[in-house]
Tab-separated table of C-alpha atoms in Angstrom:
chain	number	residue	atom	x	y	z
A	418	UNK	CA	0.000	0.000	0.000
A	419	UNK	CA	1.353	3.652	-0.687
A	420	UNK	CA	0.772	6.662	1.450
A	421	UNK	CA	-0.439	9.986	0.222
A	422	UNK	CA	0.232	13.049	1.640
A	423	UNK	CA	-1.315	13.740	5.167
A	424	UNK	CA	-4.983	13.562	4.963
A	425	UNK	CA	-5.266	12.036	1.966
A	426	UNK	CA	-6.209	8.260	1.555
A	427	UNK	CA	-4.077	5.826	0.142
A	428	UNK	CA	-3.951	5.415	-3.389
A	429	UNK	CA	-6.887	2.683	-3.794
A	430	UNK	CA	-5.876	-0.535	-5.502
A	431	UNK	CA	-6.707	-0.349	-9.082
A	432	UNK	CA	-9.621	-3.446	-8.525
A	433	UNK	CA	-11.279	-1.151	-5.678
A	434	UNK	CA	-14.770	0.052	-7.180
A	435	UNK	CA	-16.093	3.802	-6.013
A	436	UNK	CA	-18.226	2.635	-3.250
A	437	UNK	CA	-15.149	1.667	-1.657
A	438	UNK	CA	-12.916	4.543	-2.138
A	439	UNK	CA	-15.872	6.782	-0.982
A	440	UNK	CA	-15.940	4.900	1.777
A	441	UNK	CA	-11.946	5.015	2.303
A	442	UNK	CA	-12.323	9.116	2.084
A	443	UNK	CA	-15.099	9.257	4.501
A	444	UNK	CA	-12.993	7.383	6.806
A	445	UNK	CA	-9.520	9.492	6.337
A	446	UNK	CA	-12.125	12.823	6.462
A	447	UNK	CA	-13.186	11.615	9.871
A	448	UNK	CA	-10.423	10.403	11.453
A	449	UNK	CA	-8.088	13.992	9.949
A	450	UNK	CA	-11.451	15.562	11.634
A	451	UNK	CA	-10.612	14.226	15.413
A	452	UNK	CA	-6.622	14.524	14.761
A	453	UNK	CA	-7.204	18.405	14.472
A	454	UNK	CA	-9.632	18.754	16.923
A	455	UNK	CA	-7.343	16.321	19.233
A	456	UNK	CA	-4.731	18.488	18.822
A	457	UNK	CA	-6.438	21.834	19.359
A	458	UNK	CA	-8.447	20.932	21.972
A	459	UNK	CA	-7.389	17.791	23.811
A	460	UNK	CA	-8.692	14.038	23.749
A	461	UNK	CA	-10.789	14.559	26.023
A	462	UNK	CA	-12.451	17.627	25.577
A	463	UNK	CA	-13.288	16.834	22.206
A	464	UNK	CA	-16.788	15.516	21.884
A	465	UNK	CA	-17.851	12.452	19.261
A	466	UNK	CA	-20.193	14.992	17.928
A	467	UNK	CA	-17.608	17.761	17.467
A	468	UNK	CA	-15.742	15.362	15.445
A	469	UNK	CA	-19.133	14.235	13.189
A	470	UNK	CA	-19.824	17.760	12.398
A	471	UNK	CA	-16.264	18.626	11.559
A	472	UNK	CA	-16.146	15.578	9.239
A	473	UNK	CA	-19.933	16.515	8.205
A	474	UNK	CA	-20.919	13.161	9.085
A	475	UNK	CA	-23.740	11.816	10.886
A	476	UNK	CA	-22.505	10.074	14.936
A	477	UNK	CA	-24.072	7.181	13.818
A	478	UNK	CA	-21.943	7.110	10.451
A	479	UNK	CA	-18.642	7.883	11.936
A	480	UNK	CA	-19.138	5.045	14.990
A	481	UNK	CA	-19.493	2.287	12.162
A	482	UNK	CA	-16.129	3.570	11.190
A	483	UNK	CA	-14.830	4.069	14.500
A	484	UNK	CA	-16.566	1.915	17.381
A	485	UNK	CA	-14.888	4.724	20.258
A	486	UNK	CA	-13.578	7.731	20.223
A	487	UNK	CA	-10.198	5.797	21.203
A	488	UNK	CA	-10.052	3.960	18.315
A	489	UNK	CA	-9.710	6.948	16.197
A	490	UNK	CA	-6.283	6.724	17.459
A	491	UNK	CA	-5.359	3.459	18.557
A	492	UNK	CA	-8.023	1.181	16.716
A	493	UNK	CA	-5.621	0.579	13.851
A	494	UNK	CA	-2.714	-0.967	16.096
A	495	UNK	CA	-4.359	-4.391	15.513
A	496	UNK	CA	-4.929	-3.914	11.619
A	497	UNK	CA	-1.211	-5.081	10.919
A	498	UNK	CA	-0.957	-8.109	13.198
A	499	UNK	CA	-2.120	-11.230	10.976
A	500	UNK	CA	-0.032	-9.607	7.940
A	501	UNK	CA	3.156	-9.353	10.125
A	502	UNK	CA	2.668	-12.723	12.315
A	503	UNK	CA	2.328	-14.763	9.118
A	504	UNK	CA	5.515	-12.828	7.600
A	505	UNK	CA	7.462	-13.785	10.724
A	506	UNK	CA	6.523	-17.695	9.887
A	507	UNK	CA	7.303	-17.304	6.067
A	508	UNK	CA	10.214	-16.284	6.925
A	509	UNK	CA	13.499	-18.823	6.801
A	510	UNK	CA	14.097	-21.090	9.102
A	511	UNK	CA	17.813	-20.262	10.025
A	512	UNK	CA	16.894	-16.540	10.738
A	513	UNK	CA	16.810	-16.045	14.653
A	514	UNK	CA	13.601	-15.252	16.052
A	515	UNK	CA	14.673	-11.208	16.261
A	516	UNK	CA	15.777	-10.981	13.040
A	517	UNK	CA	12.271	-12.923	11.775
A	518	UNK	CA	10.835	-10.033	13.209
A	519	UNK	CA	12.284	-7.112	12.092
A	520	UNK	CA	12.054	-8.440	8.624
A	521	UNK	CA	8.413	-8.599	9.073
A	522	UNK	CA	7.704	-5.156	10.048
A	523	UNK	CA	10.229	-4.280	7.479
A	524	UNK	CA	7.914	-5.843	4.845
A	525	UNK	CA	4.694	-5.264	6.289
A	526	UNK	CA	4.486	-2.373	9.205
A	527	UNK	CA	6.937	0.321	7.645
A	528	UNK	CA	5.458	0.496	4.334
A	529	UNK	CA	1.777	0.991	5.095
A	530	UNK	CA	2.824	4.178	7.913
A	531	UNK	CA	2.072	6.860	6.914
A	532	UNK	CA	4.733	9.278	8.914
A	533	UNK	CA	2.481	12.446	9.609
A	534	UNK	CA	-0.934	10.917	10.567
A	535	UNK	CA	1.264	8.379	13.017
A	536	UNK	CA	3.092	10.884	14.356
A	537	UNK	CA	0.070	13.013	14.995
A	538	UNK	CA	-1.381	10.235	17.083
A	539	UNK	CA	1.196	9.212	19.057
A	540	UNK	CA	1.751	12.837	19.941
A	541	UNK	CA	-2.481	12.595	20.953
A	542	UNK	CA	-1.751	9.570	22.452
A	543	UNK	CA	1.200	10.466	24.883
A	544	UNK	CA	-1.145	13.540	26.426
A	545	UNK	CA	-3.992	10.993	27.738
A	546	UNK	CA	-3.451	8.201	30.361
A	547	UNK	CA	-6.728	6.192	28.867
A	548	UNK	CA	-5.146	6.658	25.516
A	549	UNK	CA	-1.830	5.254	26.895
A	550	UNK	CA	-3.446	2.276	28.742
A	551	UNK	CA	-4.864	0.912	25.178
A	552	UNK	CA	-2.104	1.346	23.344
A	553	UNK	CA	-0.349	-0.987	26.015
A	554	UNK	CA	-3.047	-3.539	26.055
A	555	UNK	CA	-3.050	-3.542	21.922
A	556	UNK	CA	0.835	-3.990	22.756
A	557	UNK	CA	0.239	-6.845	24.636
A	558	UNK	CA	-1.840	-8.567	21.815
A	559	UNK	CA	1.245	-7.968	19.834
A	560	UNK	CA	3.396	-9.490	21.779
A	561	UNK	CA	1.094	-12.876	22.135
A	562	UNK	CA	0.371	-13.236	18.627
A	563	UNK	CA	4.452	-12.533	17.725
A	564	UNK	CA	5.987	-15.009	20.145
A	565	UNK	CA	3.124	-16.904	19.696
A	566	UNK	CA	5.173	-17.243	15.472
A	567	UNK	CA	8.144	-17.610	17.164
A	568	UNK	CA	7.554	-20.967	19.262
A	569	UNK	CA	5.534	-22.466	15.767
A	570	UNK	CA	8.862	-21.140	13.971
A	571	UNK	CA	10.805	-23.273	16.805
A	572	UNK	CA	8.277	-26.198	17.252
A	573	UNK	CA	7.289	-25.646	20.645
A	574	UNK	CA	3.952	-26.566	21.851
A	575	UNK	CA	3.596	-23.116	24.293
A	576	UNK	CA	4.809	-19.905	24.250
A	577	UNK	CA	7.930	-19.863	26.217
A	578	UNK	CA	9.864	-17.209	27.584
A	579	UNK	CA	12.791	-17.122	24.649
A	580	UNK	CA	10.265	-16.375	22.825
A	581	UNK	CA	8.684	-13.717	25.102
A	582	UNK	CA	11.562	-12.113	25.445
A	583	UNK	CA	12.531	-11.482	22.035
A	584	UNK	CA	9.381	-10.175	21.101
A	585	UNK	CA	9.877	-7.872	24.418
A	586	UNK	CA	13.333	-7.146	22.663
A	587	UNK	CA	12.100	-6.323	19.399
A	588	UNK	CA	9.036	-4.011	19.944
A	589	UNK	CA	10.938	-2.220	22.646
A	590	UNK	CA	13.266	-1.321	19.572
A	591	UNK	CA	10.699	-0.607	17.712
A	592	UNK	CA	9.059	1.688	20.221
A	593	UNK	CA	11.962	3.278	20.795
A	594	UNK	CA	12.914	4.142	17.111
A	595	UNK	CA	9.658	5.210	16.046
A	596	UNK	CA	9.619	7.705	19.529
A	597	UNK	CA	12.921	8.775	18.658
A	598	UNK	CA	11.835	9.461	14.690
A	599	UNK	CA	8.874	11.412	16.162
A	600	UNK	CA	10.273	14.088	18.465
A	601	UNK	CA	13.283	14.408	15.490
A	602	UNK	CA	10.551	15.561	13.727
């Protein structure tokens, strides 16, 4: 997938009919609508309904896009996941477990970011201790479903802690490059 410019959808696959990039621009309006008015006015002062009329969408329309507020910003975490657990047991057998890893979000994470929106949410997302809380629990999905590849890749029957820890390892990197490529700006 390719990344527009901020605000702007991805460029739709060529198969994708117009029902479904309308839908894919109603979805980028409202979710551009509650980054600005996140940013102006907080998380939490911003109202569901603030966000609707911004986007000039009815409540009901933007919560069968969004089923919170919070997942305006941390709803996609999750989106990811399969695509990058199933890369991280195509990948060879010889790679270690870390390196199976970052080759996965290498191939399936890092292209589909796109820089500015994610930036603008984790910014949102550092100012509100609810916000903060999800993204940990989504985290902790991650790191189930990831060392959950890694003991298939090693033919265990459970998750063990080798395991555990290297996914520990490897989003902890990742957290901490993609915090460090934010406040560079």
């Amino acid at each position: 997938m390719t990344t527009g410019q901020e605000g702007s959808p991805p460029d739709p696959a060529p198969r994708e009919g117009l029902r479904e990039r309308k839908k894919l621009r109603r979805r980028v309006a409202i979710e551009q609508a509650a980054l600005d008015l996140f940013e102006v006015q907080g998380y939490e002062a911003t109202t569901v309904d603030q966000i609707a009329a911004r986007a000039e969408v009815a409540t009901a329309t933007l919560f069968r896009y969004f089923p919170s507020k919070a997942d305006l910003l941390v709803g996609e975490n999750n989106q990811r996941l399969p695509a990058i657990k199933q890369a991280v047991l195509d990948r060879p057998p010889e790679e270690n477990g870390l390196a199976a890893i970052r080759q996965a979000i290498l191939q399936e994470w890092v292209p589909a970011v796109d820089p500015l929106t994610t930036a603008r949410r984790a910014r949102i997302v550092a100012t509100s201790d609810l916000l903060i809380g999800m993204s940990y629990h989504r985290g902790q999905g991650w790191l189930t479903e990831l060392a959950d590849a890694l003991a298939v890749r090693r033919d265990v029957d459970s998750i063990d802690e080798r395991c555990v820890l290297i996914v520990r390892f490897a989003m902890a990197a990742m957290a901490s490059g993609v915090e460090g490529w934010i406040s560079r700006g």
